[in-house]
Coordinates of C-alpha atoms in Angstrom, one line a residue:
X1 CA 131.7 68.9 37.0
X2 CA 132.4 71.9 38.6
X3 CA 130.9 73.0 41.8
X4 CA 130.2 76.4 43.0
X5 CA 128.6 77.4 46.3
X6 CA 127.0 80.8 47.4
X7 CA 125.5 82.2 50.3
X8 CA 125.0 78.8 51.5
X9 CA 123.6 76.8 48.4
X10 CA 125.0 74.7 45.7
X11 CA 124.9 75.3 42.4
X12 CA 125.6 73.4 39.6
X13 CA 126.8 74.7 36.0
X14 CA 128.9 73.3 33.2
X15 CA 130.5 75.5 30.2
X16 CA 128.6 74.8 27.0
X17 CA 130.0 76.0 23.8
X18 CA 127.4 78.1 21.7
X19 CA 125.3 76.2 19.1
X20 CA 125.0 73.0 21.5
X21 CA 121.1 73.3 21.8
X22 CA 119.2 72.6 25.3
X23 CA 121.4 72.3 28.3
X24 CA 121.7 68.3 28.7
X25 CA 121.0 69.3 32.8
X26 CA 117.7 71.0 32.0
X27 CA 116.4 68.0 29.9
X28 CA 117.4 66.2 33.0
X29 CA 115.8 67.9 35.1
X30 CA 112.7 68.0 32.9
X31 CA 112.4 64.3 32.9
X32 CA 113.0 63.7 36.2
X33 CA 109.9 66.3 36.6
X34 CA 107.8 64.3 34.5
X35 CA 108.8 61.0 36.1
X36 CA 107.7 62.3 39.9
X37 CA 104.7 63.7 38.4
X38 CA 103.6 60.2 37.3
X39 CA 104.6 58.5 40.2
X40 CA 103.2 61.1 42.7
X41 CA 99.9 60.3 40.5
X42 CA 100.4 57.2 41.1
X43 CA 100.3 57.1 44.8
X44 CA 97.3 59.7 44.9
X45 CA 95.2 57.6 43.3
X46 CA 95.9 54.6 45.2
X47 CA 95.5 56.8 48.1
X48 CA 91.7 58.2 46.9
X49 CA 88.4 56.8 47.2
X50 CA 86.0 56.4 43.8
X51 CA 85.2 59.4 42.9
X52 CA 81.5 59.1 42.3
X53 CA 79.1 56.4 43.0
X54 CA 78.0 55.4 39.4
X55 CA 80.7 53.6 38.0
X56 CA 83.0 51.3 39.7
X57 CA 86.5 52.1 40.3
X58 CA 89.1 52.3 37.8
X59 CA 92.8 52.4 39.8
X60 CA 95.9 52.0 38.3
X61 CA 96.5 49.5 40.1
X62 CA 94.8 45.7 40.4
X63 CA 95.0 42.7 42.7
X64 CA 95.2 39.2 40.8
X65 CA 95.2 35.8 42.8
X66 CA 98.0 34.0 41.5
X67 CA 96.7 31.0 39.2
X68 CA 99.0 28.3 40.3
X69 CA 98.2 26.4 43.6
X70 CA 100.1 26.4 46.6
X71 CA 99.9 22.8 46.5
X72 CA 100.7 20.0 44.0
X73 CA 96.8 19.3 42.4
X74 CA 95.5 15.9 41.3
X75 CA 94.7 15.3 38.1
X76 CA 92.0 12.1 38.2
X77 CA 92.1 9.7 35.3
X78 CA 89.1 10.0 32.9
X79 CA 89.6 6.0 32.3
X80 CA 88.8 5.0 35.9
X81 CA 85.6 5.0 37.9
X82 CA 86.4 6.4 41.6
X83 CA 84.7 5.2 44.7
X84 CA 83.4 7.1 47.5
X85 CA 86.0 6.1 49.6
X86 CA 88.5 7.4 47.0
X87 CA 87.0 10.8 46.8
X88 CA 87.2 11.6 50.1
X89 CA 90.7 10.3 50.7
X90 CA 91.5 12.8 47.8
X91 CA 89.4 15.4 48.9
X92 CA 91.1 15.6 52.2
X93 CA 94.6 15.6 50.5
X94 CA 93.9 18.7 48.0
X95 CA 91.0 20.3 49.8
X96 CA 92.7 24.0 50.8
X97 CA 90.4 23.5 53.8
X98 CA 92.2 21.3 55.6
X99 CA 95.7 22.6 54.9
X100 CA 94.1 26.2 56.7
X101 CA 93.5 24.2 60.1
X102 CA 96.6 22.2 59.9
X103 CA 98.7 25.3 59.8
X104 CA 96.6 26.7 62.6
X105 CA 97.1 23.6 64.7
X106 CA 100.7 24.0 63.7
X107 CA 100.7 27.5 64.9
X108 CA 99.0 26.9 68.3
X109 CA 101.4 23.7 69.2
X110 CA 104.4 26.8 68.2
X111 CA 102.7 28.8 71.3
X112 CA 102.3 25.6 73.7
X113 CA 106.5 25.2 73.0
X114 CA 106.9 29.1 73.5
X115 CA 104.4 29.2 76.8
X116 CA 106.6 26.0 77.9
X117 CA 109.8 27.7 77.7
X118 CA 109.3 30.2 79.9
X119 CA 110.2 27.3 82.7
X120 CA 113.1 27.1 81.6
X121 CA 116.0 30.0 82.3
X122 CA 117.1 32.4 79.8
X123 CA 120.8 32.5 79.0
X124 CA 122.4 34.9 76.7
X125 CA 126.2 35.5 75.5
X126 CA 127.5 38.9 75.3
X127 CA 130.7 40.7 74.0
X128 CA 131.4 44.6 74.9
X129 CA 134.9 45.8 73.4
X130 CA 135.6 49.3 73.5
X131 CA 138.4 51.2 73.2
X132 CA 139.3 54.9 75.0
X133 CA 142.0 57.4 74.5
X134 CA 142.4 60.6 77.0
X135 CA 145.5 62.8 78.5
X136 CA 146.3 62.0 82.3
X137 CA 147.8 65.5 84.0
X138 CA 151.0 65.0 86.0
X139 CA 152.9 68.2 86.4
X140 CA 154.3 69.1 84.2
X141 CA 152.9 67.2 81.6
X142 CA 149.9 65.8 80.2
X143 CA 150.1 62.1 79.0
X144 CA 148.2 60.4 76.3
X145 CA 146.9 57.3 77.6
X146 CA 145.2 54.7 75.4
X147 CA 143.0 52.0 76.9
X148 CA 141.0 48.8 74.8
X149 CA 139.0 46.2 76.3
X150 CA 137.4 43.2 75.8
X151 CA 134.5 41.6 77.6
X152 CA 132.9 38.3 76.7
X153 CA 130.3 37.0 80.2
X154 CA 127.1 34.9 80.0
X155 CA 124.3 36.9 81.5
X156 CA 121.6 34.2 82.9
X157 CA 117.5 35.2 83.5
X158 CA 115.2 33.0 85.8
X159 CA 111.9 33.1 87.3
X160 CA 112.6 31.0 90.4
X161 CA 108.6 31.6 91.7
X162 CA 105.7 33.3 89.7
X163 CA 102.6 31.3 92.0
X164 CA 101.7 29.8 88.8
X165 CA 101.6 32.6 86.3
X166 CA 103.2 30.4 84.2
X167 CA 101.9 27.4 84.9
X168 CA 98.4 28.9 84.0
X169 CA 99.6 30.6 80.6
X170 CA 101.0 26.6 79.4
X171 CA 97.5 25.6 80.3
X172 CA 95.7 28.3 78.1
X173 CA 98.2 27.4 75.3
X174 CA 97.6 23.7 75.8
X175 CA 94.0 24.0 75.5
X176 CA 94.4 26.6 72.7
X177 CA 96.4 24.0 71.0
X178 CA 93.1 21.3 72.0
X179 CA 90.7 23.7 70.2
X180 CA 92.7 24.2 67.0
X181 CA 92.9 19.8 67.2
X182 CA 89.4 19.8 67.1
X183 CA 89.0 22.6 64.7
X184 CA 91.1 20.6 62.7
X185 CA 89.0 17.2 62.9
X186 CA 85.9 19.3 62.3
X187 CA 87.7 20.8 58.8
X188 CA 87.5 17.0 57.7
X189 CA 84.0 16.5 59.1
X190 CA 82.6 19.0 57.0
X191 CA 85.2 18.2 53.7
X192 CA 84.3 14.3 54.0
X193 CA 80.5 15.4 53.8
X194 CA 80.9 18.3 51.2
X195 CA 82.1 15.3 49.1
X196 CA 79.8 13.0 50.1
X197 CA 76.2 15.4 49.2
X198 CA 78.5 16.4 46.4
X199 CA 78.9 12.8 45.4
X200 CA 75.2 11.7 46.0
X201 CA 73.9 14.9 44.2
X202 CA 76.2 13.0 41.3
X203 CA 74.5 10.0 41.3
X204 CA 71.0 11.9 41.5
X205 CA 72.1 13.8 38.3
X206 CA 73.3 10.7 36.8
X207 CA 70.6 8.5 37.6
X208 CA 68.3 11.1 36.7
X209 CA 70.1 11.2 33.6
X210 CA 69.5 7.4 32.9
X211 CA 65.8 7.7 33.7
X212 CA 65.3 10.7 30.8
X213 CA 67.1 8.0 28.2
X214 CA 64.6 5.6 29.7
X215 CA 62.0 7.9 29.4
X216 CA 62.8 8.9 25.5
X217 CA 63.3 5.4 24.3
X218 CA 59.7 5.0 25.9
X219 CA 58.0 7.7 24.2
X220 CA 59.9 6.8 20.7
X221 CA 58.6 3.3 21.4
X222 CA 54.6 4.5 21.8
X223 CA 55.7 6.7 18.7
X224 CA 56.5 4.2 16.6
X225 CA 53.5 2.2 17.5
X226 CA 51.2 5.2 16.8
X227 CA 52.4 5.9 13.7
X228 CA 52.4 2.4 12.8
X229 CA 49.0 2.2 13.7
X230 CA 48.6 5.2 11.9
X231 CA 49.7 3.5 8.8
X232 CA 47.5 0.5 9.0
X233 CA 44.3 3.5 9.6
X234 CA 44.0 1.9 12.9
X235 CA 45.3 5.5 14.7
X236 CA 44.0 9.0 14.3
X237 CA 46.7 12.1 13.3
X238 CA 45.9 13.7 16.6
X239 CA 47.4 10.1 18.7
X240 CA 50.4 10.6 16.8
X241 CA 50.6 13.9 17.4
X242 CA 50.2 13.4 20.8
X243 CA 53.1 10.7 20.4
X244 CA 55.6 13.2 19.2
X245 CA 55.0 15.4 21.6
X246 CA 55.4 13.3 24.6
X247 CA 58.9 12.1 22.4
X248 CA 60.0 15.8 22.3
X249 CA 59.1 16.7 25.9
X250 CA 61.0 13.3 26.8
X251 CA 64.3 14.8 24.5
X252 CA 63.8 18.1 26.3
X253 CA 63.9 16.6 30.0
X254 CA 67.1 14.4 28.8
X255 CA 68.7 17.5 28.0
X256 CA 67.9 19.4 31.1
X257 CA 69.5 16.3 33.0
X258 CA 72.9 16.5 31.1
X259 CA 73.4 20.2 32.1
X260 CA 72.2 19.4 35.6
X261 CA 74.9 16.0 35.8
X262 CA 77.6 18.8 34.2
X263 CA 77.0 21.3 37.2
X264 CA 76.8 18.7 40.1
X265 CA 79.9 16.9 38.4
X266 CA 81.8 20.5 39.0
X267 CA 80.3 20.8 42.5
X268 CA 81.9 17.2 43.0
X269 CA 85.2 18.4 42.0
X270 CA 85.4 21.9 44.1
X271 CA 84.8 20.0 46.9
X272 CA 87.6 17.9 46.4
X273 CA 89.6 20.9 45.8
X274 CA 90.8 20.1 42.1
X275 CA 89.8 21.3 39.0
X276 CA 86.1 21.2 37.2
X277 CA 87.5 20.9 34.1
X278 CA 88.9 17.7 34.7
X279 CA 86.2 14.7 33.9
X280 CA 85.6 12.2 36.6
X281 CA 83.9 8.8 36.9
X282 CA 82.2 7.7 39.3
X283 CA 79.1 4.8 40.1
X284 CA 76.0 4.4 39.3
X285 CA 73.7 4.7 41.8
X286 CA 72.1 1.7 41.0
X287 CA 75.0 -0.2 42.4
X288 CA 75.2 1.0 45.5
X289 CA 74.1 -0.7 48.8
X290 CA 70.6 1.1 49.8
X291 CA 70.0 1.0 54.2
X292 CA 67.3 -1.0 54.6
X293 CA 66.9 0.7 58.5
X294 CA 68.2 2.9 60.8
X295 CA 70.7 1.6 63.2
X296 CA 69.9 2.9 67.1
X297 CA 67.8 5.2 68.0
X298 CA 67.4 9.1 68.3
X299 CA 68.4 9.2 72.1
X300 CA 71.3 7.1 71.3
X301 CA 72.7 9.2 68.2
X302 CA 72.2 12.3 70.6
X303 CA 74.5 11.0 73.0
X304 CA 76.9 9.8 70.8
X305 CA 76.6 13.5 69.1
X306 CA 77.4 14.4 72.8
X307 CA 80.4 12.6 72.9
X308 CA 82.1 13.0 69.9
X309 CA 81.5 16.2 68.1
X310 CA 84.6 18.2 66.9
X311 CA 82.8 21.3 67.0
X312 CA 80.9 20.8 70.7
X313 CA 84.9 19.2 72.1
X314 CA 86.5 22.8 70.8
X315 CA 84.0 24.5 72.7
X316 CA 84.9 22.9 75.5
X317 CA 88.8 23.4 75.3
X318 CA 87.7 27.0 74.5
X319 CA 86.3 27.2 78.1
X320 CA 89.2 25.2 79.6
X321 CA 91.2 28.3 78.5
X322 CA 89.2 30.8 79.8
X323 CA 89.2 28.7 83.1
X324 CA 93.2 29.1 83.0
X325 CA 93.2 32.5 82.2
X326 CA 91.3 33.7 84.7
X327 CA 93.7 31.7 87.5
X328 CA 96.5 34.1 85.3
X329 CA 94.2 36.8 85.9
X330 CA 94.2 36.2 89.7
X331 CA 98.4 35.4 89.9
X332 CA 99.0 38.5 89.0
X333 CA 97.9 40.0 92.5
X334 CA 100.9 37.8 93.7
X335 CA 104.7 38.7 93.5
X336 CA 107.3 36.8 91.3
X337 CA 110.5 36.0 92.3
X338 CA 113.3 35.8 90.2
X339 CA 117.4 35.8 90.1
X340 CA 119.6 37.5 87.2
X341 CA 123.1 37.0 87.1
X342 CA 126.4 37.9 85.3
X343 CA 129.9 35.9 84.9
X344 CA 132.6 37.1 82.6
X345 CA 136.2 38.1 82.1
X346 CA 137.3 41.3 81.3
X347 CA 140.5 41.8 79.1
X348 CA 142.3 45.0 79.3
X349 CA 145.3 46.6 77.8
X350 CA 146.6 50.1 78.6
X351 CA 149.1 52.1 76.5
X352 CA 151.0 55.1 77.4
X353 CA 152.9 57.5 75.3
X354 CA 156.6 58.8 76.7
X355 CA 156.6 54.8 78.4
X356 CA 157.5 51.9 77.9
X357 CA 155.7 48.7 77.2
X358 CA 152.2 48.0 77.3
X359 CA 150.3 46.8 80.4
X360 CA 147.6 44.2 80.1
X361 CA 145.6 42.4 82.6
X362 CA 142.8 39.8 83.0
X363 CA 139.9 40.0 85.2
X364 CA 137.1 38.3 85.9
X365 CA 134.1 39.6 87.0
X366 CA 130.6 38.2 88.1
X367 CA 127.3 39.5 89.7
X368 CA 124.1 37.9 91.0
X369 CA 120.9 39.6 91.7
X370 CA 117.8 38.2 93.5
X371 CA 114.8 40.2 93.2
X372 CA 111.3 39.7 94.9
X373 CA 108.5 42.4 92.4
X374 CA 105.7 42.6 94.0
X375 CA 103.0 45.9 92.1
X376 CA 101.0 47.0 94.5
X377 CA 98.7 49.5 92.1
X378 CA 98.9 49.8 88.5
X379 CA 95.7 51.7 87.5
X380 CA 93.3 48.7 88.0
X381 CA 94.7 46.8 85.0
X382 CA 94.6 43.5 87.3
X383 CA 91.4 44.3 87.9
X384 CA 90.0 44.9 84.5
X385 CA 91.7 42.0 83.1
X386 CA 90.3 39.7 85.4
X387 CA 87.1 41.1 85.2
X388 CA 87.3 40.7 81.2
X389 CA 88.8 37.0 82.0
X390 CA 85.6 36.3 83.9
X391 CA 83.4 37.5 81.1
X392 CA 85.0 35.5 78.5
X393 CA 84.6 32.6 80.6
X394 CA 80.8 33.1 81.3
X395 CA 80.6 34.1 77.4
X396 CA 82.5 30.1 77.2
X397 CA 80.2 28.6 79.3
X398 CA 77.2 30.2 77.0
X399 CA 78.6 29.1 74.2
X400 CA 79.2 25.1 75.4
X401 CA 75.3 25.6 76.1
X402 CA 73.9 27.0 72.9
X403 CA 76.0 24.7 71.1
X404 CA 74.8 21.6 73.2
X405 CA 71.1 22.5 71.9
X406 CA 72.3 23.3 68.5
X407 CA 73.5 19.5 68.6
X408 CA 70.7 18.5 69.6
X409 CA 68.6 19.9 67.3
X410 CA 70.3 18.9 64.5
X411 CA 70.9 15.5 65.3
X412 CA 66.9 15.3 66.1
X413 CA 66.4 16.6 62.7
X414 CA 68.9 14.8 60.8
X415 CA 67.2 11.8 62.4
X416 CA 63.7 12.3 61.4
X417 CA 65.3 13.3 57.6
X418 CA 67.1 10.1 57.7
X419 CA 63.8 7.9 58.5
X420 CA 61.4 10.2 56.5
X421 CA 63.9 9.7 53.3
X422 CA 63.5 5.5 54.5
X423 CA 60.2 5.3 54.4
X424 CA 60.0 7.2 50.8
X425 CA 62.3 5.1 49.3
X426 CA 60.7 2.1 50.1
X427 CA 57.5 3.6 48.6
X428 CA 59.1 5.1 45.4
X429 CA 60.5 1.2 44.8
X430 CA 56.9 0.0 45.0
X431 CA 55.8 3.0 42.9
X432 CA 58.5 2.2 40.1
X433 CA 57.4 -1.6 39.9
X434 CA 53.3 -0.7 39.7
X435 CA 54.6 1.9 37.0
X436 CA 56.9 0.2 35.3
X437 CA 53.7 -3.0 35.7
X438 CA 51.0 -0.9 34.2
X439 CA 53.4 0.4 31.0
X440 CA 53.9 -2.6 29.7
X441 CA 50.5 -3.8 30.2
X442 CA 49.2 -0.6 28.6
X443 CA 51.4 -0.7 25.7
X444 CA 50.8 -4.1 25.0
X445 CA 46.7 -3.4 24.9
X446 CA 47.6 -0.5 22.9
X447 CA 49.1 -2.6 20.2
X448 CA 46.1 -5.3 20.6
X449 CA 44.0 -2.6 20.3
X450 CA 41.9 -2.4 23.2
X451 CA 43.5 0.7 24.7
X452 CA 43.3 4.4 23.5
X453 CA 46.5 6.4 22.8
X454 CA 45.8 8.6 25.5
X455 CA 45.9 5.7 28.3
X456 CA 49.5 4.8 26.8
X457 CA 50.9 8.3 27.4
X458 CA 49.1 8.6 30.5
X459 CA 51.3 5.4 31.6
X460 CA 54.6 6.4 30.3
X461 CA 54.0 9.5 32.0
X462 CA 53.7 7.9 35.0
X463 CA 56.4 5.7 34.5
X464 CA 59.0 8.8 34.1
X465 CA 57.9 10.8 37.4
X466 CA 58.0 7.1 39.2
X467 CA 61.9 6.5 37.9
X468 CA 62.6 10.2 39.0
X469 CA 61.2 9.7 42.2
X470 CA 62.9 6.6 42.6
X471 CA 66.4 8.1 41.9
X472 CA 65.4 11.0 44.2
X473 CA 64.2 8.8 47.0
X474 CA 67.9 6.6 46.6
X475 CA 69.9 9.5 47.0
X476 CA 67.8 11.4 49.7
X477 CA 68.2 8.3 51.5
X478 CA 72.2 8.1 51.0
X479 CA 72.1 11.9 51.7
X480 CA 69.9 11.8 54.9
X481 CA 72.2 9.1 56.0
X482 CA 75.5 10.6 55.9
X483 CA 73.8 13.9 56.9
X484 CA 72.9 11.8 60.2
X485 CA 76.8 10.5 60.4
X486 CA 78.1 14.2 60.1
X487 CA 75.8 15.4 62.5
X488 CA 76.4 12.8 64.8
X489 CA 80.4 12.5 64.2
X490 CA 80.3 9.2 62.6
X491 CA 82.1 10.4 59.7
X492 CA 85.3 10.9 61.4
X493 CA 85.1 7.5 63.5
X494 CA 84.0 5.9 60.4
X495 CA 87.4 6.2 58.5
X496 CA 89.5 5.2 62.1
X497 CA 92.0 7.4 63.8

């Protein structure tokens, strides 16, 4: 294609022979017109706010999360029934959660081995080749001389004395390092007792569930007897009324039970991390072990709190650092002393024109330097950062404080929740068996005869609301429980190191 240039710009033409149609360069041109107007569109509207506040935004553009996990998922088998134990093993394994703090931990012991190696000296290889050409005047005559070199050294960087800048920065990334640990231990803390309310809310919604069959095959049962009574003109229409609508208010509450075992069955498998959609077995509630009392006493679960908290132990690391980095703070009023050095061999080789040969030599070469730094004013940057080093520190010690009566509090609480749920369990079992007593006397005078519809209803009634609040006081109790180990740290302890 030819090229013409005029007057400084470039032009482009090709010969077209008449009858062709449009130049093939204009419908180039056009395209390419069309094709920035889009994309300039493009960017302009990623690059605008909505334009009005009544409708929501409609970019070009969207976000999506990716559907498939970072990690490899369990899928649980519908045939088995799973422990509590099980769960929570599984739970940590697949919870996101935990993976988060583990690659934080990670990432902090990464800045421990980076603060560490500044200890150490820094030694670095280099290579300089060059090559020069120039002409060297003797009268007459210039010369054309043509010189190349090569020049591999080691250059070596060392901080021989710093007052323990350094020493103080390994401390702040050690204790860094001890916060992420405990952040890490508190992660699982809170997992193992998202599964375990998650698991006990379960069992509620199961055992709930169980009680609302109970409940229905009661009611059909004083149905069946009304209308039989009914048939024999011993009952009225309005006791078998009566009967059916206790039956259908039973069916309702069994159905409202189902959907509320469904939901808590999802919350049971977010928590492990895993899919809802997956079904998953898991006890009855009527197996399980209920506490029968509380073991030591409030003052005692404080301490332990105290002593073994994740949360309350990363608070303290946190002010451990801030302790170190004020000392960093303060060493920077203080010189540094430090020693570079140099140690190569440098390769040359000259050539000259109008003589003969070429000359090459080998030399080696090395330097030392010892330097004392010592800033004397920088624009009260020392001075600001210690002051902010201070502050972070008192803001530390705060925080150690607040959190100390946060523990406290809730481990006081979690107490009294623990031996409130006790003492309601024990009185929703007796409540259950005088329910559960007067039922069956009830219906059994009923059928004799000698007790009125109403006082049969009136008892199965009672029985339902007792097996609810039995179920609830079983689960409150398990729940009140392991609320008292999380709050106290037991959790962690529980499953060993």
């Amino acid at each position: 294609m030819p090229v013409a240039v005029d007057d400084g710009s470039l032009y482009i033409y090709k010969k077209f022979s008449p009858g062709t149609g449009a130049s093939p360069m204009k419908a180039f041109l056009t395209k390419s017109a069309m094709l920035m107007a889009l994309l300039g569109g493009a960017i302009a509207c990623a690059q605008r706010a909505p334009v009005s506040p009544q409708q929501p935004w409609t970019g070009m553009t969207s976000l999506q999360a990716p559907r498939e996990r970072s990690a490899i998922v369990f899928v649980p088998d519908p045939a088995k029934i799973y422990t509590l134990p099980e769960l929570v093993n599984l739970a940590e394994k697949n919870n996101p959660e935990t993976r988060v703090a583990w690659e934080n931990a990670k990432a902090r012991a990464a800045d421990l081995g980076v603060s560490k190696a500044s200890l150490y000296p820094t030694i670095a290889a280099l290579a300089v080749a060059q090559t020069a050409r120039d002409n060297l005047f003797f009268a007459p005559k210039y010369y054309r001389q043509t010189i190349e070199s090569f020049s591999p050294a080691l250059e070596l960087d060392y901080t021989i004395f710093d007052f323990g800048r350094r020493l103080h920065e390994i401390a702040i990334s050690r204790n860094d390092l001890l916060a992420a640990n405990f952040l890490f231990n508190d992660t699982h803390r809170k997992v193992i007792f998202q599964v375990m309310a998650a698991y006990y809310r379960v069992l509620n919604a199961k055992g709930q569930e169980d009680a609302a069959e109970a409940n229905l095959k009661n009611a059909q049962t004083v149905q069946q007897a009304a209308e039989a009574r009914l048939d024999l003109g011993l009952a009225t229409l309005p006791d078998v009324l009566e009967a059916r609508s206790a039956a259908a208010q039973a069916d309702y509450d069994l159905q409202a039970a189902v959907g509320a075992s469904e939901i808590a069955h999802g919350d049971l498998d977010t928590a492990m991390g895993i899919s809802p959609v997956n079904p998953l077995q898991v006890e009855s509630i009527q197996t399980l072990t209920i506490p029968q009392d509380l073991a030591g006493t409030v003052e005692a679960s404080i301490d332990k709190a105290l002593a073994q908290r994740p949360d309350l132990m990363r608070r303290v690391a946190e002010l451990r650092a801030a302790h170190a980095e004020v000392k960093e703070a303060k060493s920077a009023y203080l010189p540094t002393l430090q020693i570079t050095g140099t140690a190569g061999l440098d390769k040359n080789v000259s050539e000259q024109d109008q003589a003969s040969g070429v000359y090459s030599a080998n030399q080696e070469f090395w330097s030392a330097h010892l330097s004392l730094t010592w800033n004397l004013f920088d624009g009260f940057a020392r001075e600001s950062r210690l002051a902010r080093a201070k502050a972070d520190q008192k803001q530390a010690e705060a925080e150690v404080d607040a959190i100390r009566d946060q523990v406290e509090n809730e481990v006081w609480a979690a107490y009294s929740t623990a031996r409130t749920a006790l003492r309601q369990q024990k009185a929703a079992a007796a409540l259950l068996d005088a329910a559960s007593s007067s039922y069956n006397a009830a219906l059994q005078s009923y059928n004799f005869g000698v007790r009125s519809q109403i006082d049969v209803v009136s008892a199965q009634r009672t029985l339902a609301a007792a097996r609810t609040a039995d179920v609830s006081a079983r689960t409150q109790l398990l729940t009140g429980m392991a609320a008292l180990a999380f709050q106290t740290g037991d959790l962690l302890h529980a499953k060993g190191p």
